[in-house]
Amino acid sequence: MDYGDLRWEHLDKTKLFFITPCMSMCLRTIVYPLGLVKTRMQAIPGVGQIRYRNTMHAFSCIFRQEGFTALYKGFVANSWVMINGPFYIFALERSRAYCIAANARHEVVPAHMMERHLSNVLSGAFASMCGQVIVVPIDNMTQRLMVQRDSKTAKGAFPMVRDLLSTHGPRVFYRGFAVSLLTYVPSSACFWSAYHFSKPYARRLLHLPERSHQRWDTKDMLASMICGGAAAFVSAVVTNPLDVVRTRMQLDDTVQNPKFMGTLRQLVAKEGVVGFSYGLMPRVMSTMLSSSLIMMGYEALKRLSIKPDYAAVAAAAAPATSTAAPARQLGVP
């Protein structure tokens, strides 16, 4: 068995769905301030508010004017996104397994092409499409909490929800749903494709064999981190223009139902092509940091969640090399 390519049927789902939200909460706590800065840089500043020049300027202004806690505005509301973690993994792994099985029956494309490339693109796109149903309403509310700069007039999550419902109706929570799909479906497909494509190169760089026969290996985890960061960089740069338009649409209260093309034209007319780069640096930093940690955690999570019978088969088939030291380094018995 290749521990670097564990499939849905190899995993204990109870462990997987219990550990995923815990891991997601830890990572979200680390990267949330970067997400807040990214959103503020992409939003249109209010009357009398300064536009941040760059990422460090944004951090400096927020810290000096609003205090450290301002970097976590909307964090509690945003934490509801954790429920999307197990749902996303389920959709990702099940759709990947389905693509490989369907291709084996009908032979649409060569098996190696489906397993190494196409299944990752399709499953990544499908999982993101499903996930946006949960993420977009939470995102709409969280972004409004993030951009509140005046602590005296700032609202909490529940008053914000009440005001949005009374002013705009329930449809406001799915504002920008189409552009979110347009942003994150290609982003997810690009990410998983780039991640699996770069894996062999990262393993060669670290002088690792093609297949991972050890359940716990620090170099394996490092390879996952490198690939996760590289894949995140590619997907963040490619989809940032769409992310700027999505953020503007979701925060625009000047019209009842902002349109994609109208928001796009307004952005280009007022701020030019450079407007598409707003928030790029914190977005790249946030996604690279979170994705490298997530992919390391995801690979560790799959190894923790492997079914005992598969683990026994893998241990029997593994080469006779000691794995005790790497396991102890990772704190696993």
mmCIF file of C-alpha atoms in Angstrom:
data_model
loop_
_atom_site.group_PDB
_atom_site.id
_atom_site.type_symbol
_atom_site.label_atom_id
_atom_site.label_comp_id
_atom_site.label_asym_id
_atom_site.label_seq_id
_atom_site.Cartn_x
_atom_site.Cartn_y
_atom_site.Cartn_z
ATOM 1 C CA MET A 1 0.000 0.000 0.000
ATOM 2 C CA ASP A 2 1.110 3.523 -0.823
ATOM 3 C CA TYR A 3 0.470 5.687 2.246
ATOM 4 C CA GLY A 4 0.766 8.739 0.031
ATOM 5 C CA ASP A 5 -2.291 7.646 -1.962
ATOM 6 C CA LEU A 6 -4.811 6.462 0.628
ATOM 7 C CA ARG A 7 -8.306 6.176 -0.825
ATOM 8 C CA TRP A 8 -11.799 6.567 0.640
ATOM 9 C CA GLU A 9 -12.233 2.812 1.199
ATOM 10 C CA HIS A 10 -9.057 2.683 3.325
ATOM 11 C CA LEU A 11 -10.297 5.211 5.897
ATOM 12 C CA ASP A 12 -12.242 5.002 9.155
ATOM 13 C CA LYS A 13 -14.931 7.646 8.548
ATOM 14 C CA THR A 14 -15.742 8.178 12.255
ATOM 15 C CA LYS A 15 -12.154 9.194 13.036
ATOM 16 C CA LEU A 16 -11.937 11.263 9.876
ATOM 17 C CA PHE A 17 -15.066 13.331 10.575
ATOM 18 C CA PHE A 18 -14.242 13.815 14.256
ATOM 19 C CA ILE A 19 -10.657 15.040 13.768
ATOM 20 C CA THR A 20 -11.303 17.247 10.697
ATOM 21 C CA PRO A 21 -13.219 20.098 12.475
ATOM 22 C CA CYS A 22 -10.629 20.190 15.286
ATOM 23 C CA MET A 23 -7.795 20.517 12.785
ATOM 24 C CA SER A 24 -9.766 23.110 10.814
ATOM 25 C CA MET A 25 -10.316 25.275 13.918
ATOM 26 C CA CYS A 26 -6.598 25.271 14.794
ATOM 27 C CA LEU A 27 -5.557 26.282 11.274
ATOM 28 C CA ARG A 28 -8.310 28.900 10.969
ATOM 29 C CA THR A 29 -7.086 30.554 14.178
ATOM 30 C CA ILE A 30 -3.597 30.928 12.670
ATOM 31 C CA VAL A 31 -4.553 32.344 9.260
ATOM 32 C CA TYR A 32 -7.718 34.326 10.067
ATOM 33 C CA PRO A 33 -5.965 37.742 10.448
ATOM 34 C CA LEU A 34 -4.550 37.418 6.906
ATOM 35 C CA GLY A 35 -8.043 36.689 5.584
ATOM 36 C CA LEU A 36 -9.413 39.756 7.363
ATOM 37 C CA VAL A 37 -6.678 41.986 5.904
ATOM 38 C CA LYS A 38 -7.298 40.550 2.440
ATOM 39 C CA THR A 39 -11.030 41.326 2.680
ATOM 40 C CA ARG A 40 -10.426 44.888 3.878
ATOM 41 C CA MET A 41 -7.943 45.570 1.085
ATOM 42 C CA GLN A 42 -10.409 44.299 -1.533
ATOM 43 C CA ALA A 43 -13.423 46.203 -0.130
ATOM 44 C CA ILE A 44 -14.297 49.783 -1.076
ATOM 45 C CA PRO A 45 -13.254 52.058 1.838
ATOM 46 C CA GLY A 46 -16.076 53.945 3.559
ATOM 47 C CA VAL A 47 -16.309 57.728 3.819
ATOM 48 C CA GLY A 48 -13.309 59.082 5.733
ATOM 49 C CA GLN A 49 -11.539 55.701 5.757
ATOM 50 C CA ILE A 50 -8.023 55.350 4.363
ATOM 51 C CA ARG A 51 -7.093 52.812 1.705
ATOM 52 C CA TYR A 52 -4.372 50.455 2.845
ATOM 53 C CA ARG A 53 -1.218 50.785 0.757
ATOM 54 C CA ASN A 54 -0.002 47.227 1.275
ATOM 55 C CA THR A 55 -0.292 44.269 3.628
ATOM 56 C CA MET A 56 2.055 45.598 6.309
ATOM 57 C CA HIS A 57 0.361 49.004 6.229
ATOM 58 C CA ALA A 58 -3.000 47.301 6.726
ATOM 59 C CA PHE A 59 -1.762 45.277 9.705
ATOM 60 C CA SER A 60 -0.150 48.387 11.209
ATOM 61 C CA CYS A 61 -3.278 50.547 10.837
ATOM 62 C CA ILE A 62 -5.619 47.904 12.238
ATOM 63 C CA PHE A 63 -3.350 47.204 15.193
ATOM 64 C CA ARG A 64 -2.794 50.899 16.057
ATOM 65 C CA GLN A 65 -6.342 52.152 15.484
ATOM 66 C CA GLU A 66 -8.474 49.185 16.562
ATOM 67 C CA GLY A 67 -6.261 46.905 18.625
ATOM 68 C CA PHE A 68 -5.147 43.297 18.243
ATOM 69 C CA THR A 69 -8.657 41.845 18.716
ATOM 70 C CA ALA A 70 -9.808 43.644 15.537
ATOM 71 C CA LEU A 71 -7.796 41.090 13.547
ATOM 72 C CA TYR A 72 -10.322 38.481 14.723
ATOM 73 C CA LYS A 73 -13.534 40.387 13.957
ATOM 74 C CA GLY A 74 -16.148 37.910 12.757
ATOM 75 C CA PHE A 75 -14.050 34.919 13.843
ATOM 76 C CA VAL A 76 -16.795 33.263 15.899
ATOM 77 C CA ALA A 77 -19.331 33.580 13.076
ATOM 78 C CA ASN A 78 -16.759 32.371 10.557
ATOM 79 C CA SER A 79 -16.053 29.302 12.704
ATOM 80 C CA TRP A 80 -19.319 27.808 11.476
ATOM 81 C CA VAL A 81 -17.434 27.111 8.236
ATOM 82 C CA MET A 82 -15.880 24.191 10.143
ATOM 83 C CA ILE A 83 -18.951 22.104 9.336
ATOM 84 C CA ASN A 84 -17.914 22.320 5.699
ATOM 85 C CA GLY A 85 -14.637 20.416 6.376
ATOM 86 C CA PRO A 86 -16.047 16.873 6.698
ATOM 87 C CA PHE A 87 -18.595 17.619 3.971
ATOM 88 C CA TYR A 88 -15.847 18.808 1.586
ATOM 89 C CA ILE A 89 -13.625 15.785 2.279
ATOM 90 C CA PHE A 90 -16.569 13.418 1.788
ATOM 91 C CA ALA A 91 -17.446 15.017 -1.573
ATOM 92 C CA LEU A 92 -13.776 15.113 -2.636
ATOM 93 C CA GLU A 93 -12.856 11.526 -1.813
ATOM 94 C CA ARG A 94 -16.161 9.964 -2.907
ATOM 95 C CA SER A 95 -16.209 11.785 -6.244
ATOM 96 C CA ARG A 96 -12.554 10.895 -6.855
ATOM 97 C CA ALA A 97 -13.279 7.218 -6.162
ATOM 98 C CA TYR A 98 -16.363 7.398 -8.427
ATOM 99 C CA CYS A 99 -14.393 8.950 -11.314
ATOM 100 C CA ILE A 100 -11.705 6.268 -11.129
ATOM 101 C CA ALA A 101 -14.284 3.431 -10.867
ATOM 102 C CA ALA A 102 -16.445 4.818 -13.712
ATOM 103 C CA ASN A 103 -13.411 5.220 -15.956
ATOM 104 C CA ALA A 104 -12.322 1.651 -15.180
ATOM 105 C CA ARG A 105 -15.732 0.414 -16.393
ATOM 106 C CA HIS A 106 -16.050 2.560 -19.521
ATOM 107 C CA GLU A 107 -12.381 3.358 -20.349
ATOM 108 C CA VAL A 108 -13.068 6.956 -21.377
ATOM 109 C CA VAL A 109 -9.422 7.990 -20.884
ATOM 110 C CA PRO A 110 -6.267 5.990 -20.041
ATOM 111 C CA ALA A 111 -6.325 4.785 -16.408
ATOM 112 C CA HIS A 112 -3.070 6.554 -15.418
ATOM 113 C CA MET A 113 -4.372 9.886 -16.755
ATOM 114 C CA MET A 114 -7.599 9.561 -14.757
ATOM 115 C CA GLU A 115 -5.868 8.481 -11.523
ATOM 116 C CA ARG A 116 -3.044 11.031 -11.600
ATOM 117 C CA HIS A 117 -4.714 14.091 -13.137
ATOM 118 C CA LEU A 118 -8.328 14.114 -14.284
ATOM 119 C CA SER A 119 -9.880 12.596 -11.147
ATOM 120 C CA ASN A 120 -8.184 15.292 -9.027
ATOM 121 C CA VAL A 121 -9.487 18.114 -11.245
ATOM 122 C CA LEU A 122 -13.057 16.765 -11.328
ATOM 123 C CA SER A 123 -13.260 15.843 -7.636
ATOM 124 C CA GLY A 124 -11.745 19.169 -6.551
ATOM 125 C CA ALA A 125 -14.277 21.089 -8.658
ATOM 126 C CA PHE A 126 -17.221 18.994 -7.423
ATOM 127 C CA ALA A 127 -16.245 19.252 -3.744
ATOM 128 C CA SER A 128 -15.923 23.030 -3.992
ATOM 129 C CA MET A 129 -19.271 23.296 -5.778
ATOM 130 C CA CYS A 130 -20.958 21.400 -2.933
ATOM 131 C CA GLY A 131 -19.056 23.330 -0.255
ATOM 132 C CA GLN A 132 -20.146 26.752 -1.537
ATOM 133 C CA VAL A 133 -23.728 25.972 -0.491
ATOM 134 C CA ILE A 134 -22.514 26.082 3.129
ATOM 135 C CA VAL A 135 -19.693 28.608 2.818
ATOM 136 C CA VAL A 136 -21.336 31.484 0.885
ATOM 137 C CA PRO A 137 -23.990 32.461 3.514
ATOM 138 C CA ILE A 138 -21.372 32.402 6.296
ATOM 139 C CA ASP A 139 -18.929 34.303 4.088
ATOM 140 C CA ASN A 140 -21.480 37.014 3.335
ATOM 141 C CA MET A 141 -22.027 37.653 7.033
ATOM 142 C CA THR A 142 -18.385 37.294 8.099
ATOM 143 C CA GLN A 143 -17.084 39.763 5.504
ATOM 144 C CA ARG A 144 -19.467 42.437 6.795
ATOM 145 C CA LEU A 145 -18.196 41.871 10.322
ATOM 146 C CA MET A 146 -14.591 42.047 9.093
ATOM 147 C CA VAL A 147 -14.893 45.468 7.454
ATOM 148 C CA GLN A 148 -16.440 47.221 10.480
ATOM 149 C CA ARG A 149 -13.745 49.713 11.550
ATOM 150 C CA ASP A 150 -15.651 51.750 14.161
ATOM 151 C CA SER A 151 -15.999 49.757 17.384
ATOM 152 C CA LYS A 152 -18.748 52.132 18.623
ATOM 153 C CA THR A 153 -21.102 51.337 15.764
ATOM 154 C CA ALA A 154 -19.942 47.743 15.136
ATOM 155 C CA LYS A 155 -22.630 45.065 15.236
ATOM 156 C CA GLY A 156 -22.456 41.485 16.429
ATOM 157 C CA ALA A 157 -23.339 38.473 14.297
ATOM 158 C CA PHE A 158 -26.990 38.143 15.363
ATOM 159 C CA PRO A 159 -27.898 41.851 14.990
ATOM 160 C CA MET A 160 -26.140 41.764 11.609
ATOM 161 C CA VAL A 161 -28.233 38.769 10.491
ATOM 162 C CA ARG A 162 -31.425 40.443 11.716
ATOM 163 C CA ASP A 163 -30.643 43.679 9.852
ATOM 164 C CA LEU A 164 -29.723 41.874 6.649
ATOM 165 C CA LEU A 165 -32.941 39.836 6.710
ATOM 166 C CA SER A 166 -35.124 42.872 7.365
ATOM 167 C CA THR A 167 -33.362 45.064 4.777
ATOM 168 C CA HIS A 168 -32.525 42.672 1.929
ATOM 169 C CA GLY A 169 -34.365 39.422 2.672
ATOM 170 C CA PRO A 170 -32.895 35.896 2.848
ATOM 171 C CA ARG A 171 -31.477 36.094 -0.698
ATOM 172 C CA VAL A 172 -28.725 38.406 0.567
ATOM 173 C CA PHE A 173 -26.953 35.436 2.149
ATOM 174 C CA TYR A 174 -26.458 33.900 -1.293
ATOM 175 C CA ARG A 175 -25.341 37.158 -2.882
ATOM 176 C CA GLY A 176 -22.343 36.415 -5.059
ATOM 177 C CA PHE A 177 -23.059 32.681 -5.120
ATOM 178 C CA ALA A 178 -22.490 32.419 -8.870
ATOM 179 C CA VAL A 179 -19.217 34.366 -8.762
ATOM 180 C CA SER A 180 -18.136 32.285 -5.743
ATOM 181 C CA LEU A 181 -18.629 29.185 -7.863
ATOM 182 C CA LEU A 182 -16.755 30.894 -10.681
ATOM 183 C CA THR A 183 -13.896 31.689 -8.269
ATOM 184 C CA TYR A 184 -13.595 28.648 -6.045
ATOM 185 C CA VAL A 185 -14.573 25.775 -8.334
ATOM 186 C CA PRO A 186 -11.644 26.474 -10.730
ATOM 187 C CA SER A 187 -9.465 27.327 -7.714
ATOM 188 C CA SER A 188 -10.163 23.968 -6.066
ATOM 189 C CA ALA A 189 -9.718 22.070 -9.336
ATOM 190 C CA CYS A 190 -6.448 23.929 -9.992
ATOM 191 C CA PHE A 191 -5.249 23.337 -6.427
ATOM 192 C CA TRP A 192 -5.786 19.553 -6.348
ATOM 193 C CA SER A 193 -4.421 19.107 -9.850
ATOM 194 C CA ALA A 194 -1.273 21.120 -9.015
ATOM 195 C CA TYR A 195 -0.902 19.356 -5.650
ATOM 196 C CA HIS A 196 -0.880 15.840 -7.085
ATOM 197 C CA PHE A 197 1.133 16.929 -10.139
ATOM 198 C CA SER A 198 3.902 18.404 -7.970
ATOM 199 C CA LYS A 199 4.070 15.495 -5.539
ATOM 200 C CA PRO A 200 6.522 13.319 -7.520
ATOM 201 C CA TYR A 201 8.867 16.308 -7.963
ATOM 202 C CA ALA A 202 8.763 17.158 -4.252
ATOM 203 C CA ARG A 203 9.493 13.538 -3.366
ATOM 204 C CA ARG A 204 12.475 13.500 -5.717
ATOM 205 C CA LEU A 205 13.705 16.778 -4.253
ATOM 206 C CA LEU A 206 13.661 15.209 -0.773
ATOM 207 C CA HIS A 207 15.201 11.934 -2.069
ATOM 208 C CA LEU A 208 12.072 9.937 -1.222
ATOM 209 C CA PRO A 209 10.979 6.809 -3.107
ATOM 210 C CA GLU A 210 8.068 7.044 -5.542
ATOM 211 C CA ARG A 211 5.738 5.303 -3.092
ATOM 212 C CA SER A 212 5.424 5.910 0.636
ATOM 213 C CA HIS A 213 5.707 2.611 2.531
ATOM 214 C CA GLN A 214 6.129 4.145 5.986
ATOM 215 C CA ARG A 215 3.043 5.224 7.878
ATOM 216 C CA TRP A 216 4.879 8.058 9.653
ATOM 217 C CA ASP A 217 7.746 9.824 7.926
ATOM 218 C CA THR A 218 8.702 13.454 8.550
ATOM 219 C CA LYS A 219 9.963 13.830 4.969
ATOM 220 C CA ASP A 220 6.587 12.647 3.674
ATOM 221 C CA MET A 221 4.882 15.350 5.711
ATOM 222 C CA LEU A 222 7.380 17.948 4.443
ATOM 223 C CA ALA A 223 6.675 16.925 0.827
ATOM 224 C CA SER A 224 2.955 17.454 1.463
ATOM 225 C CA MET A 225 3.652 20.909 2.902
ATOM 226 C CA ILE A 226 5.764 21.920 -0.112
ATOM 227 C CA CYS A 227 3.149 20.702 -2.602
ATOM 228 C CA GLY A 228 0.297 22.322 -0.671
ATOM 229 C CA GLY A 229 2.073 25.685 -0.630
ATOM 230 C CA ALA A 230 2.993 25.516 -4.320
ATOM 231 C CA ALA A 231 -0.537 24.514 -5.373
ATOM 232 C CA ALA A 232 -2.039 27.302 -3.241
ATOM 233 C CA PHE A 233 0.246 29.901 -4.839
ATOM 234 C CA VAL A 234 -0.871 28.903 -8.335
ATOM 235 C CA SER A 235 -4.597 28.833 -7.522
ATOM 236 C CA ALA A 236 -4.502 32.113 -5.512
ATOM 237 C CA VAL A 237 -2.753 34.088 -8.271
ATOM 238 C CA VAL A 238 -4.991 32.701 -11.021
ATOM 239 C CA THR A 239 -8.307 33.393 -9.242
ATOM 240 C CA ASN A 240 -7.558 36.641 -7.333
ATOM 241 C CA PRO A 241 -9.278 38.943 -9.900
ATOM 242 C CA LEU A 242 -12.503 36.952 -9.486
ATOM 243 C CA ASP A 243 -12.093 37.051 -5.708
ATOM 244 C CA VAL A 244 -11.926 40.872 -5.761
ATOM 245 C CA VAL A 245 -15.162 41.061 -7.793
ATOM 246 C CA ARG A 246 -16.834 38.510 -5.492
ATOM 247 C CA THR A 247 -15.898 40.506 -2.369
ATOM 248 C CA ARG A 248 -17.164 43.776 -3.896
ATOM 249 C CA MET A 249 -20.463 42.140 -4.874
ATOM 250 C CA GLN A 250 -21.060 40.659 -1.436
ATOM 251 C CA LEU A 251 -20.337 43.947 0.361
ATOM 252 C CA ASP A 252 -22.216 46.262 -2.022
ATOM 253 C CA ASP A 253 -25.355 47.630 -0.321
ATOM 254 C CA THR A 254 -25.874 50.490 -2.792
ATOM 255 C CA VAL A 255 -28.024 48.257 -5.028
ATOM 256 C CA GLN A 256 -30.486 45.510 -4.155
ATOM 257 C CA ASN A 257 -28.932 42.826 -6.326
ATOM 258 C CA PRO A 258 -25.442 43.689 -7.655
ATOM 259 C CA LYS A 259 -24.507 42.048 -10.952
ATOM 260 C CA PHE A 260 -21.161 40.532 -11.892
ATOM 261 C CA MET A 261 -20.606 42.565 -15.063
ATOM 262 C CA GLY A 262 -21.736 45.799 -13.400
ATOM 263 C CA THR A 263 -19.325 45.292 -10.492
ATOM 264 C CA LEU A 264 -16.540 44.349 -12.902
ATOM 265 C CA ARG A 265 -17.057 47.474 -15.038
ATOM 266 C CA GLN A 266 -17.210 49.687 -11.949
ATOM 267 C CA LEU A 267 -13.953 48.237 -10.629
ATOM 268 C CA VAL A 268 -12.116 48.762 -13.938
ATOM 269 C CA ALA A 269 -13.530 52.272 -14.427
ATOM 270 C CA LYS A 270 -12.627 53.520 -10.945
ATOM 271 C CA GLU A 271 -9.393 51.705 -10.183
ATOM 272 C CA GLY A 272 -8.141 50.245 -13.451
ATOM 273 C CA VAL A 273 -6.594 46.841 -13.996
ATOM 274 C CA VAL A 274 -4.537 47.256 -10.808
ATOM 275 C CA GLY A 275 -7.791 46.787 -8.880
ATOM 276 C CA PHE A 276 -7.666 43.080 -9.696
ATOM 277 C CA SER A 277 -4.511 42.748 -7.606
ATOM 278 C CA TYR A 278 -6.048 44.158 -4.404
ATOM 279 C CA GLY A 279 -5.527 41.772 -1.524
ATOM 280 C CA LEU A 280 -3.276 39.511 -3.604
ATOM 281 C CA MET A 281 -0.332 39.467 -1.183
ATOM 282 C CA PRO A 282 -2.327 38.624 1.993
ATOM 283 C CA ARG A 283 -4.385 36.141 -0.035
ATOM 284 C CA VAL A 284 -1.257 34.389 -1.317
ATOM 285 C CA MET A 285 0.298 34.432 2.161
ATOM 286 C CA SER A 286 -2.905 33.170 3.779
ATOM 287 C CA THR A 287 -3.587 30.405 1.263
ATOM 288 C CA MET A 288 0.040 29.248 1.077
ATOM 289 C CA LEU A 289 0.363 29.093 4.864
ATOM 290 C CA SER A 290 -3.019 27.471 5.427
ATOM 291 C CA SER A 291 -2.733 25.056 2.490
ATOM 292 C CA SER A 292 0.757 23.868 3.440
ATOM 293 C CA LEU A 293 -0.426 23.205 6.999
ATOM 294 C CA ILE A 294 -3.747 21.755 5.817
ATOM 295 C CA MET A 295 -2.105 19.320 3.409
ATOM 296 C CA MET A 296 0.379 18.195 6.035
ATOM 297 C CA GLY A 297 -2.548 17.783 8.452
ATOM 298 C CA TYR A 298 -4.710 16.141 5.799
ATOM 299 C CA GLU A 299 -2.103 13.501 4.993
ATOM 300 C CA ALA A 300 -1.514 12.925 8.724
ATOM 301 C CA LEU A 301 -5.288 12.774 9.244
ATOM 302 C CA LYS A 302 -5.670 10.083 6.598
ATOM 303 C CA ARG A 303 -2.867 8.064 8.187
ATOM 304 C CA LEU A 304 -4.529 8.427 11.605
ATOM 305 C CA SER A 305 -7.886 7.384 10.136
ATOM 306 C CA ILE A 306 -6.711 4.318 8.251
ATOM 307 C CA LYS A 307 -8.717 1.172 8.996
ATOM 308 C CA PRO A 308 -6.832 -1.375 11.166
ATOM 309 C CA ASP A 309 -7.114 -4.169 8.582
ATOM 310 C CA TYR A 310 -5.600 -2.011 5.833
ATOM 311 C CA ALA A 311 -2.889 -0.832 8.214
ATOM 312 C CA ALA A 312 -1.993 -4.466 8.977
ATOM 313 C CA VAL A 313 -1.813 -5.325 5.265
ATOM 314 C CA ALA A 314 0.361 -2.272 4.580
ATOM 315 C CA ALA A 315 2.692 -3.061 7.472
ATOM 316 C CA ALA A 316 3.168 -6.616 6.204
ATOM 317 C CA ALA A 317 3.899 -5.424 2.672
ATOM 318 C CA ALA A 318 6.253 -2.594 3.693
ATOM 319 C CA PRO A 319 10.036 -2.915 3.270
ATOM 320 C CA ALA A 320 11.920 -3.910 6.407
ATOM 321 C CA THR A 321 12.931 -0.425 7.574
ATOM 322 C CA SER A 322 12.493 1.036 11.001
ATOM 323 C CA THR A 323 9.679 3.607 11.329
ATOM 324 C CA ALA A 324 9.901 4.094 15.080
ATOM 325 C CA ALA A 325 12.020 7.251 15.014
ATOM 326 C CA PRO A 326 9.855 9.245 12.550
ATOM 327 C CA ALA A 327 6.741 8.181 14.432
ATOM 328 C CA ARG A 328 8.145 9.422 17.736
ATOM 329 C CA GLN A 329 9.112 12.742 16.096
ATOM 330 C CA LEU A 330 5.475 13.222 15.099
ATOM 331 C CA GLY A 331 4.257 12.281 18.574
ATOM 332 C CA VAL A 332 2.468 9.161 17.342
ATOM 333 C CA PRO A 333 2.827 5.886 19.281
#
